[in-house]
Amino acid sequence: MKNVMAAVDFSPVTDAVIETAAELAAALGGSMVILHVAADERDLVTHQIGPPSQRQWSGRDLERLRQRLEQIENTLKARGLPATALLVQGQVYDTIIDEAIRQNIDLLVMGTRGHGPLHHLLLGCVSQAVIESHCCRVLLVPKPAEK
């Protein structure tokens, strides 16, 4: 097991996901992929309320995301860890699964938001869909405890 992917959503658990994935990749002498999926309209309609104009990704939004990912990649490279950042648009769980397969990922590290059972029942759970895909081993990092 050498290829580790951190699927990040820039929620409060993101830093812990990146650090966990980096520690594992370094310990295994492997490389790391940092993936952020810019959700397409299907996911945004389900998870976000607002007029359609608020659900569109502008070039500026995507550029900001790309820059954040590039910063993470550069920080990991400065630590001596081979790292590649990917920004992909699509349906979140399908895209994570597709990229894990495409990148030949051995271990996928992702966070949990802990929305609760009602949210899970109504909208589903990205981490659960990824686990059920059996695309690779999955390590879930819980959201940080509230202070």
mmCIF file of N, CA and C in Angstrom:
data_model
loop_
_atom_site.group_PDB
_atom_site.id
_atom_site.type_symbol
_atom_site.label_atom_id
_atom_site.label_comp_id
_atom_site.label_asym_id
_atom_site.label_seq_id
_atom_site.Cartn_x
_atom_site.Cartn_y
_atom_site.Cartn_z
ATOM 1 N N MET A 1 0.852 -1.180 0.000
ATOM 2 C CA MET A 1 0.000 0.000 0.000
ATOM 3 C C MET A 1 0.897 1.243 0.000
ATOM 4 N N LYS A 2 0.841 1.994 -1.089
ATOM 5 C CA LYS A 2 1.711 3.158 -1.173
ATOM 6 C C LYS A 2 1.017 4.419 -1.657
ATOM 7 N N ASN A 3 -0.075 4.296 -2.389
ATOM 8 C CA ASN A 3 -0.756 5.465 -2.927
ATOM 9 C C ASN A 3 -1.918 5.858 -2.024
ATOM 10 N N VAL A 4 -1.821 7.049 -1.446
ATOM 11 C CA VAL A 4 -2.817 7.526 -0.492
ATOM 12 C C VAL A 4 -3.495 8.757 -1.076
ATOM 13 N N MET A 5 -4.814 8.783 -0.997
ATOM 14 C CA MET A 5 -5.571 9.949 -1.461
ATOM 15 C C MET A 5 -6.291 10.579 -0.282
ATOM 16 N N ALA A 6 -6.219 11.902 -0.209
ATOM 17 C CA ALA A 6 -7.003 12.663 0.759
ATOM 18 C C ALA A 6 -8.106 13.364 -0.029
ATOM 19 N N ALA A 7 -9.348 12.983 0.224
ATOM 20 C CA ALA A 7 -10.491 13.648 -0.398
ATOM 21 C C ALA A 7 -10.918 14.762 0.545
ATOM 22 N N VAL A 8 -10.792 16.000 0.090
ATOM 23 C CA VAL A 8 -11.040 17.145 0.970
ATOM 24 C C VAL A 8 -12.208 17.978 0.467
ATOM 25 N N ASP A 9 -12.925 18.562 1.423
ATOM 26 C CA ASP A 9 -14.057 19.414 1.078
ATOM 27 C C ASP A 9 -13.927 20.817 1.682
ATOM 28 N N PHE A 10 -12.814 21.092 2.329
ATOM 29 C CA PHE A 10 -12.519 22.372 2.970
ATOM 30 C C PHE A 10 -13.477 22.689 4.113
ATOM 31 N N SER A 11 -14.002 21.641 4.739
ATOM 32 C CA SER A 11 -14.790 21.784 5.961
ATOM 33 C C SER A 11 -13.810 21.761 7.138
ATOM 34 N N PRO A 12 -14.293 21.891 8.371
ATOM 35 C CA PRO A 12 -13.381 21.884 9.523
ATOM 36 C C PRO A 12 -12.531 20.624 9.670
ATOM 37 N N VAL A 13 -12.895 19.516 9.051
ATOM 38 C CA VAL A 13 -12.125 18.279 9.182
ATOM 39 C C VAL A 13 -10.983 18.191 8.158
ATOM 40 N N THR A 14 -10.919 19.111 7.223
ATOM 41 C CA THR A 14 -9.939 19.028 6.133
ATOM 42 C C THR A 14 -8.496 18.945 6.623
ATOM 43 N N ASP A 15 -8.104 19.781 7.553
ATOM 44 C CA ASP A 15 -6.714 19.752 8.028
ATOM 45 C C ASP A 15 -6.356 18.390 8.621
ATOM 46 N N ALA A 16 -7.282 17.807 9.384
ATOM 47 C CA ALA A 16 -7.029 16.495 9.981
ATOM 48 C C ALA A 16 -6.943 15.409 8.911
ATOM 49 N N VAL A 17 -7.751 15.507 7.872
ATOM 50 C CA VAL A 17 -7.707 14.543 6.773
ATOM 51 C C VAL A 17 -6.356 14.620 6.072
ATOM 52 N N ILE A 18 -5.916 15.823 5.767
ATOM 53 C CA ILE A 18 -4.638 16.000 5.071
ATOM 54 C C ILE A 18 -3.487 15.489 5.926
ATOM 55 N N GLU A 19 -3.477 15.838 7.202
ATOM 56 C CA GLU A 19 -2.382 15.420 8.078
ATOM 57 C C GLU A 19 -2.358 13.907 8.251
ATOM 58 N N THR A 20 -3.522 13.305 8.429
ATOM 59 C CA THR A 20 -3.599 11.849 8.580
ATOM 60 C C THR A 20 -3.088 11.151 7.324
ATOM 61 N N ALA A 21 -3.560 11.606 6.171
ATOM 62 C CA ALA A 21 -3.123 11.006 4.900
ATOM 63 C C ALA A 21 -1.627 11.204 4.682
ATOM 64 N N ALA A 22 -1.112 12.380 5.012
ATOM 65 C CA ALA A 22 0.315 12.655 4.826
ATOM 66 C C ALA A 22 1.171 11.772 5.734
ATOM 67 N N GLU A 23 0.758 11.616 6.977
ATOM 68 C CA GLU A 23 1.508 10.762 7.907
ATOM 69 C C GLU A 23 1.543 9.316 7.408
ATOM 70 N N LEU A 24 0.415 8.829 6.917
ATOM 71 C CA LEU A 24 0.362 7.450 6.423
ATOM 72 C C LEU A 24 1.194 7.285 5.152
ATOM 73 N N ALA A 25 1.082 8.217 4.226
ATOM 74 C CA ALA A 25 1.859 8.134 2.985
ATOM 75 C C ALA A 25 3.353 8.171 3.293
ATOM 76 N N ALA A 26 3.757 9.046 4.207
ATOM 77 C CA ALA A 26 5.176 9.143 4.569
ATOM 78 C C ALA A 26 5.653 7.855 5.245
ATOM 79 N N ALA A 27 4.852 7.325 6.150
ATOM 80 C CA ALA A 27 5.241 6.100 6.861
ATOM 81 C C ALA A 27 5.368 4.916 5.907
ATOM 82 N N LEU A 28 4.564 4.921 4.866
ATOM 83 C CA LEU A 28 4.578 3.827 3.894
ATOM 84 C C LEU A 28 5.572 4.049 2.761
ATOM 85 N N GLY A 29 6.221 5.215 2.770
ATOM 86 C CA GLY A 29 7.137 5.540 1.675
ATOM 87 C C GLY A 29 6.400 5.737 0.364
ATOM 88 N N GLY A 30 5.167 6.222 0.458
ATOM 89 C CA GLY A 30 4.330 6.373 -0.725
ATOM 90 C C GLY A 30 4.154 7.805 -1.165
ATOM 91 N N SER A 31 3.188 7.978 -2.026
ATOM 92 C CA SER A 31 2.860 9.304 -2.535
ATOM 93 C C SER A 31 1.429 9.638 -2.154
ATOM 94 N N MET A 32 1.081 10.888 -2.355
ATOM 95 C CA MET A 32 -0.227 11.360 -1.921
ATOM 96 C C MET A 32 -0.902 12.156 -3.021
ATOM 97 N N VAL A 33 -2.203 11.943 -3.153
ATOM 98 C CA VAL A 33 -3.044 12.733 -4.043
ATOM 99 C C VAL A 33 -4.034 13.472 -3.160
ATOM 100 N N ILE A 34 -4.180 14.770 -3.392
ATOM 101 C CA ILE A 34 -5.169 15.572 -2.682
ATOM 102 C C ILE A 34 -6.262 15.876 -3.690
ATOM 103 N N LEU A 35 -7.478 15.422 -3.415
ATOM 104 C CA LEU A 35 -8.591 15.575 -4.345
ATOM 105 C C LEU A 35 -9.681 16.437 -3.743
ATOM 106 N N HIS A 36 -10.118 17.422 -4.513
ATOM 107 C CA HIS A 36 -11.330 18.154 -4.162
ATOM 108 C C HIS A 36 -12.263 18.055 -5.353
ATOM 109 N N VAL A 37 -13.512 17.691 -5.068
ATOM 110 C CA VAL A 37 -14.521 17.605 -6.109
ATOM 111 C C VAL A 37 -15.417 18.832 -6.011
ATOM 112 N N ALA A 38 -15.422 19.627 -7.070
ATOM 113 C CA ALA A 38 -16.346 20.756 -7.166
ATOM 114 C C ALA A 38 -17.669 20.152 -7.623
ATOM 115 N N ALA A 39 -18.602 20.058 -6.689
ATOM 116 C CA ALA A 39 -19.858 19.346 -6.930
ATOM 117 C C ALA A 39 -20.607 19.923 -8.123
ATOM 118 N N ASP A 40 -21.148 19.016 -8.925
ATOM 119 C CA ASP A 40 -21.938 19.481 -10.058
ATOM 120 C C ASP A 40 -23.351 19.808 -9.602
ATOM 121 N N GLU A 41 -24.155 20.268 -10.514
ATOM 122 C CA GLU A 41 -25.506 20.741 -10.213
ATOM 123 C C GLU A 41 -26.344 19.706 -9.472
ATOM 124 N N ARG A 42 -26.198 18.413 -9.783
ATOM 125 C CA ARG A 42 -27.005 17.390 -9.114
ATOM 126 C C ARG A 42 -26.756 17.390 -7.620
ATOM 127 N N ASP A 43 -25.499 17.488 -7.196
ATOM 128 C CA ASP A 43 -25.191 17.492 -5.772
ATOM 129 C C ASP A 43 -25.604 18.808 -5.127
ATOM 130 N N LEU A 44 -25.377 19.900 -5.820
ATOM 131 C CA LEU A 44 -25.672 21.199 -5.228
ATOM 132 C C LEU A 44 -27.165 21.422 -5.067
ATOM 133 N N VAL A 45 -27.959 20.930 -5.985
ATOM 134 C CA VAL A 45 -29.405 21.061 -5.843
ATOM 135 C C VAL A 45 -29.868 20.299 -4.607
ATOM 136 N N THR A 46 -29.259 19.161 -4.348
ATOM 137 C CA THR A 46 -29.638 18.338 -3.212
ATOM 138 C C THR A 46 -29.176 18.934 -1.891
ATOM 139 N N HIS A 47 -27.986 19.500 -1.850
ATOM 140 C CA HIS A 47 -27.374 19.896 -0.581
ATOM 141 C C HIS A 47 -27.380 21.387 -0.293
ATOM 142 N N GLN A 48 -27.777 22.189 -1.233
ATOM 143 C CA GLN A 48 -27.633 23.623 -1.029
ATOM 144 C C GLN A 48 -28.915 24.323 -1.449
ATOM 145 N N ILE A 49 -29.338 25.287 -0.665
ATOM 146 C CA ILE A 49 -30.535 26.042 -0.988
ATOM 147 C C ILE A 49 -30.106 27.400 -1.499
ATOM 148 N N GLY A 50 -30.771 27.871 -2.521
ATOM 149 C CA GLY A 50 -30.458 29.188 -3.050
ATOM 150 C C GLY A 50 -30.820 29.246 -4.511
ATOM 151 N N PRO A 51 -30.824 30.445 -5.051
ATOM 152 C CA PRO A 51 -31.152 30.577 -6.471
ATOM 153 C C PRO A 51 -30.090 29.905 -7.333
ATOM 154 N N PRO A 52 -30.448 29.482 -8.545
ATOM 155 C CA PRO A 52 -29.495 28.781 -9.410
ATOM 156 C C PRO A 52 -28.170 29.514 -9.594
ATOM 157 N N SER A 53 -28.184 30.832 -9.615
ATOM 158 C CA SER A 53 -26.931 31.567 -9.826
ATOM 159 C C SER A 53 -25.925 31.299 -8.713
ATOM 160 N N GLN A 54 -26.399 30.930 -7.516
ATOM 161 C CA GLN A 54 -25.492 30.639 -6.417
ATOM 162 C C GLN A 54 -24.931 29.229 -6.496
ATOM 163 N N ARG A 55 -25.494 28.386 -7.377
ATOM 164 C CA ARG A 55 -25.062 27.006 -7.475
ATOM 165 C C ARG A 55 -24.104 26.790 -8.641
ATOM 166 N N GLN A 56 -23.745 27.811 -9.346
ATOM 167 C CA GLN A 56 -22.840 27.692 -10.481
ATOM 168 C C GLN A 56 -21.412 27.985 -10.032
ATOM 169 N N TRP A 57 -20.461 27.229 -10.562
ATOM 170 C CA TRP A 57 -19.062 27.479 -10.257
ATOM 171 C C TRP A 57 -18.537 28.484 -11.258
ATOM 172 N N SER A 58 -18.051 29.611 -10.773
ATOM 173 C CA SER A 58 -17.440 30.584 -11.665
ATOM 174 C C SER A 58 -15.976 30.223 -11.850
ATOM 175 N N GLY A 59 -15.376 30.776 -12.881
ATOM 176 C CA GLY A 59 -13.950 30.576 -13.091
ATOM 177 C C GLY A 59 -13.155 31.058 -11.892
ATOM 178 N N ARG A 60 -13.608 32.122 -11.266
ATOM 179 C CA ARG A 60 -12.921 32.678 -10.090
ATOM 180 C C ARG A 60 -13.002 31.695 -8.916
ATOM 181 N N ASP A 61 -14.185 31.074 -8.715
ATOM 182 C CA ASP A 61 -14.343 30.079 -7.642
ATOM 183 C C ASP A 61 -13.389 28.908 -7.852
ATOM 184 N N LEU A 62 -13.363 28.403 -9.068
ATOM 185 C CA LEU A 62 -12.501 27.263 -9.371
ATOM 186 C C LEU A 62 -11.029 27.632 -9.230
ATOM 187 N N GLU A 63 -10.675 28.833 -9.601
ATOM 188 C CA GLU A 63 -9.282 29.275 -9.455
ATOM 189 C C GLU A 63 -8.889 29.347 -7.979
ATOM 190 N N ARG A 64 -9.788 29.844 -7.130
ATOM 191 C CA ARG A 64 -9.502 29.894 -5.679
ATOM 192 C C ARG A 64 -9.312 28.479 -5.122
ATOM 193 N N LEU A 65 -10.164 27.561 -5.539
ATOM 194 C CA LEU A 65 -10.018 26.179 -5.090
ATOM 195 C C LEU A 65 -8.693 25.593 -5.570
ATOM 196 N N ARG A 66 -8.354 25.843 -6.826
ATOM 197 C CA ARG A 66 -7.097 25.340 -7.380
ATOM 198 C C ARG A 66 -5.907 25.886 -6.595
ATOM 199 N N GLN A 67 -5.953 27.160 -6.233
ATOM 200 C CA GLN A 67 -4.859 27.768 -5.472
ATOM 201 C C GLN A 67 -4.743 27.154 -4.081
ATOM 202 N N ARG A 68 -5.872 26.892 -3.425
ATOM 203 C CA ARG A 68 -5.835 26.261 -2.099
ATOM 204 C C ARG A 68 -5.224 24.871 -2.187
ATOM 205 N N LEU A 69 -5.614 24.124 -3.202
ATOM 206 C CA LEU A 69 -5.059 22.783 -3.388
ATOM 207 C C LEU A 69 -3.570 22.845 -3.700
ATOM 208 N N GLU A 70 -3.189 23.810 -4.514
ATOM 209 C CA GLU A 70 -1.771 23.970 -4.860
ATOM 210 C C GLU A 70 -0.945 24.310 -3.615
ATOM 211 N N GLN A 71 -1.489 25.110 -2.711
ATOM 212 C CA GLN A 71 -0.792 25.422 -1.455
ATOM 213 C C GLN A 71 -0.568 24.159 -0.634
ATOM 214 N N ILE A 72 -1.596 23.336 -0.539
ATOM 215 C CA ILE A 72 -1.474 22.078 0.204
ATOM 216 C C ILE A 72 -0.415 21.201 -0.445
ATOM 217 N N GLU A 73 -0.468 21.074 -1.771
ATOM 218 C CA GLU A 73 0.514 20.269 -2.503
ATOM 219 C C GLU A 73 1.929 20.766 -2.238
ATOM 220 N N ASN A 74 2.138 22.061 -2.317
ATOM 221 C CA ASN A 74 3.477 22.633 -2.110
ATOM 222 C C ASN A 74 3.965 22.430 -0.673
ATOM 223 N N THR A 75 3.066 22.530 0.297
ATOM 224 C CA THR A 75 3.435 22.301 1.688
ATOM 225 C C THR A 75 3.893 20.858 1.890
ATOM 226 N N LEU A 76 3.163 19.922 1.299
ATOM 227 C CA LEU A 76 3.532 18.508 1.428
ATOM 228 C C LEU A 76 4.852 18.217 0.713
ATOM 229 N N LYS A 77 5.056 18.801 -0.442
ATOM 230 C CA LYS A 77 6.311 18.612 -1.174
ATOM 231 C C LYS A 77 7.487 19.179 -0.394
ATOM 232 N N ALA A 78 7.263 20.300 0.291
ATOM 233 C CA ALA A 78 8.322 20.897 1.108
ATOM 234 C C ALA A 78 8.705 19.974 2.261
ATOM 235 N N ARG A 79 7.777 19.131 2.685
ATOM 236 C CA ARG A 79 8.053 18.136 3.727
ATOM 237 C C ARG A 79 8.694 16.877 3.147
ATOM 238 N N GLY A 80 8.908 16.870 1.830
ATOM 239 C CA GLY A 80 9.553 15.730 1.187
ATOM 240 C C GLY A 80 8.595 14.637 0.747
ATOM 241 N N LEU A 81 7.317 14.927 0.732
ATOM 242 C CA LEU A 81 6.322 13.930 0.352
ATOM 243 C C LEU A 81 5.873 14.154 -1.097
ATOM 244 N N PRO A 82 6.009 13.162 -1.954
ATOM 245 C CA PRO A 82 5.491 13.318 -3.317
ATOM 246 C C PRO A 82 3.977 13.539 -3.260
ATOM 247 N N ALA A 83 3.510 14.637 -3.829
ATOM 248 C CA ALA A 83 2.095 14.975 -3.731
ATOM 249 C C ALA A 83 1.597 15.588 -5.034
ATOM 250 N N THR A 84 0.342 15.307 -5.333
ATOM 251 C CA THR A 84 -0.313 15.864 -6.508
ATOM 252 C C THR A 84 -1.697 16.317 -6.100
ATOM 253 N N ALA A 85 -2.062 17.533 -6.482
ATOM 254 C CA ALA A 85 -3.387 18.061 -6.176
ATOM 255 C C ALA A 85 -4.274 17.954 -7.415
ATOM 256 N N LEU A 86 -5.519 17.537 -7.194
ATOM 257 C CA LEU A 86 -6.489 17.416 -8.279
ATOM 258 C C LEU A 86 -7.763 18.167 -7.917
ATOM 259 N N LEU A 87 -8.253 18.950 -8.854
ATOM 260 C CA LEU A 87 -9.553 19.608 -8.740
ATOM 261 C C LEU A 87 -10.396 19.083 -9.892
ATOM 262 N N VAL A 88 -11.486 18.407 -9.557
ATOM 263 C CA VAL A 88 -12.327 17.781 -10.575
ATOM 264 C C VAL A 88 -13.773 18.176 -10.321
ATOM 265 N N GLN A 89 -14.500 18.496 -11.379
ATOM 266 C CA GLN A 89 -15.923 18.771 -11.248
ATOM 267 C C GLN A 89 -16.702 17.495 -11.527
ATOM 268 N N GLY A 90 -17.770 17.287 -10.756
ATOM 269 C CA GLY A 90 -18.608 16.119 -10.970
ATOM 270 C C GLY A 90 -19.460 15.828 -9.766
ATOM 271 N N GLN A 91 -20.167 14.718 -9.832
ATOM 272 C CA GLN A 91 -20.935 14.270 -8.689
ATOM 273 C C GLN A 91 -19.937 13.733 -7.669
ATOM 274 N N VAL A 92 -20.040 14.153 -6.432
ATOM 275 C CA VAL A 92 -18.976 13.959 -5.459
ATOM 276 C C VAL A 92 -18.576 12.498 -5.296
ATOM 277 N N TYR A 93 -19.489 11.631 -4.892
ATOM 278 C CA TYR A 93 -19.058 10.262 -4.592
ATOM 279 C C TYR A 93 -18.616 9.522 -5.844
ATOM 280 N N ASP A 94 -19.289 9.720 -6.972
ATOM 281 C CA ASP A 94 -18.857 9.065 -8.217
ATOM 282 C C ASP A 94 -17.457 9.510 -8.615
ATOM 283 N N THR A 95 -17.189 10.801 -8.485
ATOM 284 C CA THR A 95 -15.891 11.343 -8.883
ATOM 285 C C THR A 95 -14.787 10.851 -7.957
ATOM 286 N N ILE A 96 -15.054 10.796 -6.652
ATOM 287 C CA ILE A 96 -14.050 10.274 -5.715
ATOM 288 C C ILE A 96 -13.711 8.831 -6.078
ATOM 289 N N ILE A 97 -14.726 8.025 -6.304
ATOM 290 C CA ILE A 97 -14.515 6.623 -6.657
ATOM 291 C C ILE A 97 -13.745 6.504 -7.968
ATOM 292 N N ASP A 98 -14.166 7.247 -8.987
ATOM 293 C CA ASP A 98 -13.491 7.202 -10.292
ATOM 294 C C ASP A 98 -12.027 7.602 -10.188
ATOM 295 N N GLU A 99 -11.745 8.662 -9.435
ATOM 296 C CA GLU A 99 -10.360 9.125 -9.300
ATOM 297 C C GLU A 99 -9.524 8.158 -8.475
ATOM 298 N N ALA A 100 -10.119 7.547 -7.460
ATOM 299 C CA ALA A 100 -9.380 6.552 -6.664
ATOM 300 C C ALA A 100 -8.955 5.391 -7.560
ATOM 301 N N ILE A 101 -9.831 4.966 -8.435
ATOM 302 C CA ILE A 101 -9.502 3.887 -9.363
ATOM 303 C C ILE A 101 -8.477 4.359 -10.390
ATOM 304 N N ARG A 102 -8.718 5.530 -10.974
ATOM 305 C CA ARG A 102 -7.822 6.073 -12.007
ATOM 306 C C ARG A 102 -6.404 6.299 -11.470
ATOM 307 N N GLN A 103 -6.297 6.732 -10.226
ATOM 308 C CA GLN A 103 -4.991 7.042 -9.636
ATOM 309 C C GLN A 103 -4.362 5.822 -8.953
ATOM 310 N N ASN A 104 -5.034 4.682 -9.030
ATOM 311 C CA ASN A 104 -4.535 3.446 -8.418
ATOM 312 C C ASN A 104 -4.271 3.635 -6.915
ATOM 313 N N ILE A 105 -5.283 4.167 -6.228
ATOM 314 C CA ILE A 105 -5.171 4.502 -4.813
ATOM 315 C C ILE A 105 -5.341 3.246 -3.959
ATOM 316 N N ASP A 106 -4.446 3.089 -2.998
ATOM 317 C CA ASP A 106 -4.517 1.972 -2.056
ATOM 318 C C ASP A 106 -5.343 2.317 -0.822
ATOM 319 N N LEU A 107 -5.264 3.587 -0.387
ATOM 320 C CA LEU A 107 -5.970 4.025 0.808
ATOM 321 C C LEU A 107 -6.535 5.417 0.558
ATOM 322 N N LEU A 108 -7.818 5.559 0.805
ATOM 323 C CA LEU A 108 -8.503 6.844 0.666
ATOM 324 C C LEU A 108 -8.827 7.355 2.061
ATOM 325 N N VAL A 109 -8.396 8.572 2.354
ATOM 326 C CA VAL A 109 -8.673 9.196 3.649
ATOM 327 C C VAL A 109 -9.659 10.326 3.402
ATOM 328 N N MET A 110 -10.752 10.290 4.129
ATOM 329 C CA MET A 110 -11.760 11.343 3.980
ATOM 330 C C MET A 110 -12.392 11.647 5.325
ATOM 331 N N GLY A 111 -13.001 12.792 5.422
ATOM 332 C CA GLY A 111 -13.594 13.218 6.679
ATOM 333 C C GLY A 111 -15.061 12.891 6.765
ATOM 334 N N THR A 112 -15.554 12.915 7.984
ATOM 335 C CA THR A 112 -16.984 12.795 8.232
ATOM 336 C C THR A 112 -17.454 14.100 8.839
ATOM 337 N N ARG A 113 -18.606 14.530 8.440
ATOM 338 C CA ARG A 113 -19.141 15.787 8.958
ATOM 339 C C ARG A 113 -20.043 15.587 10.162
ATOM 340 N N GLY A 114 -20.560 14.377 10.315
ATOM 341 C CA GLY A 114 -21.420 14.098 11.468
ATOM 342 C C GLY A 114 -22.722 14.862 11.437
ATOM 343 N N HIS A 115 -23.380 14.910 10.270
ATOM 344 C CA HIS A 115 -24.644 15.643 10.166
ATOM 345 C C HIS A 115 -25.765 15.003 10.968
ATOM 346 N N GLY A 116 -25.690 13.709 11.215
ATOM 347 C CA GLY A 116 -26.731 13.037 11.978
ATOM 348 C C GLY A 116 -27.587 12.136 11.118
ATOM 349 N N PRO A 117 -28.388 11.311 11.776
ATOM 350 C CA PRO A 117 -29.148 10.289 11.057
ATOM 351 C C PRO A 117 -30.216 10.841 10.119
ATOM 352 N N LEU A 118 -30.869 11.950 10.452
ATOM 353 C CA LEU A 118 -31.904 12.501 9.583
ATOM 354 C C LEU A 118 -31.294 12.976 8.263
ATOM 355 N N HIS A 119 -30.201 13.700 8.340
ATOM 356 C CA HIS A 119 -29.504 14.158 7.131
ATOM 357 C C HIS A 119 -29.090 12.958 6.294
ATOM 358 N N HIS A 120 -28.528 11.947 6.941
ATOM 359 C CA HIS A 120 -28.090 10.742 6.240
ATOM 360 C C HIS A 120 -29.261 10.051 5.556
ATOM 361 N N LEU A 121 -30.390 9.958 6.255
ATOM 362 C CA LEU A 121 -31.569 9.300 5.696
ATOM 363 C C LEU A 121 -32.102 10.055 4.483
ATOM 364 N N LEU A 122 -32.160 11.372 4.558
ATOM 365 C CA LEU A 122 -32.743 12.161 3.481
ATOM 366 C C LEU A 122 -31.795 12.366 2.304
ATOM 367 N N LEU A 123 -30.523 12.583 2.574
ATOM 368 C CA LEU A 123 -29.598 12.969 1.518
ATOM 369 C C LEU A 123 -28.514 11.948 1.232
ATOM 370 N N GLY A 124 -28.367 10.955 2.093
ATOM 371 C CA GLY A 124 -27.297 9.987 1.887
ATOM 372 C C GLY A 124 -25.994 10.516 2.454
ATOM 373 N N CYS A 125 -24.963 9.749 2.271
ATOM 374 C CA CYS A 125 -23.676 10.098 2.857
ATOM 375 C C CYS A 125 -22.585 9.744 1.851
ATOM 376 N N VAL A 126 -21.767 10.710 1.510
ATOM 377 C CA VAL A 126 -20.699 10.484 0.538
ATOM 378 C C VAL A 126 -19.760 9.393 1.022
ATOM 379 N N SER A 127 -19.348 9.455 2.277
ATOM 380 C CA SER A 127 -18.396 8.455 2.775
ATOM 381 C C SER A 127 -18.991 7.054 2.719
ATOM 382 N N GLN A 128 -20.258 6.911 3.024
ATOM 383 C CA GLN A 128 -20.898 5.595 2.966
ATOM 384 C C GLN A 128 -20.926 5.064 1.535
ATOM 385 N N ALA A 129 -21.231 5.931 0.574
ATOM 386 C CA ALA A 129 -21.259 5.509 -0.831
ATOM 387 C C ALA A 129 -19.875 5.070 -1.292
ATOM 388 N N VAL A 130 -18.845 5.774 -0.862
ATOM 389 C CA VAL A 130 -17.480 5.414 -1.241
ATOM 390 C C VAL A 130 -17.092 4.078 -0.619
ATOM 391 N N ILE A 131 -17.407 3.893 0.648
ATOM 392 C CA ILE A 131 -17.100 2.625 1.320
ATOM 393 C C ILE A 131 -17.790 1.469 0.602
ATOM 394 N N GLU A 132 -19.052 1.641 0.275
ATOM 395 C CA GLU A 132 -19.818 0.576 -0.366
ATOM 396 C C GLU A 132 -19.343 0.269 -1.788
ATOM 397 N N SER A 133 -18.586 1.183 -2.391
ATOM 398 C CA SER A 133 -18.081 0.952 -3.758
ATOM 399 C C SER A 133 -16.967 -0.091 -3.789
ATOM 400 N N HIS A 134 -16.292 -0.287 -2.657
ATOM 401 C CA HIS A 134 -15.171 -1.229 -2.555
ATOM 402 C C HIS A 134 -14.045 -0.883 -3.537
ATOM 403 N N CYS A 135 -13.865 0.420 -3.832
ATOM 404 C CA CYS A 135 -12.811 0.819 -4.771
ATOM 405 C C CYS A 135 -11.425 0.708 -4.146
ATOM 406 N N CYS A 136 -11.346 0.875 -2.836
ATOM 407 C CA CYS A 136 -10.074 0.786 -2.115
ATOM 408 C C CYS A 136 -10.379 0.823 -0.619
ATOM 409 N N ARG A 137 -9.347 0.698 0.178
ATOM 410 C CA ARG A 137 -9.524 0.841 1.627
ATOM 411 C C ARG A 137 -9.858 2.301 1.919
ATOM 412 N N VAL A 138 -10.706 2.514 2.929
ATOM 413 C CA VAL A 138 -11.134 3.868 3.278
ATOM 414 C C VAL A 138 -10.917 4.090 4.767
ATOM 415 N N LEU A 139 -10.301 5.206 5.098
ATOM 416 C CA LEU A 139 -10.123 5.614 6.485
ATOM 417 C C LEU A 139 -10.911 6.900 6.695
ATOM 418 N N LEU A 140 -11.824 6.896 7.645
ATOM 419 C CA LEU A 140 -12.632 8.077 7.940
ATOM 420 C C LEU A 140 -12.063 8.817 9.129
ATOM 421 N N VAL A 141 -11.930 10.120 8.992
ATOM 422 C CA VAL A 141 -11.430 10.986 10.046
ATOM 423 C C VAL A 141 -12.631 11.781 10.570
ATOM 424 N N PRO A 142 -12.920 11.703 11.864
ATOM 425 C CA PRO A 142 -14.099 12.414 12.386
ATOM 426 C C PRO A 142 -13.878 13.920 12.415
ATOM 427 N N LYS A 143 -14.994 14.630 12.393
ATOM 428 C CA LYS A 143 -14.896 16.087 12.499
ATOM 429 C C LYS A 143 -14.316 16.439 13.863
ATOM 430 N N PRO A 144 -13.603 17.558 13.949
ATOM 431 C CA PRO A 144 -13.009 17.958 15.229
ATOM 432 C C PRO A 144 -14.089 18.197 16.288
ATOM 433 N N ALA A 145 -13.745 17.899 17.519
ATOM 434 C CA ALA A 145 -14.672 18.143 18.627
ATOM 435 C C ALA A 145 -14.885 19.640 18.777
ATOM 436 N N GLU A 146 -16.114 20.003 19.055
ATOM 437 C CA GLU A 146 -16.424 21.428 19.260
ATOM 438 C C GLU A 146 -15.901 21.862 20.615
ATOM 439 N N LYS A 147 -15.354 23.060 20.635
ATOM 440 C CA LYS A 147 -14.735 23.579 21.875
ATOM 441 C C LYS A 147 -15.683 24.448 22.625
#
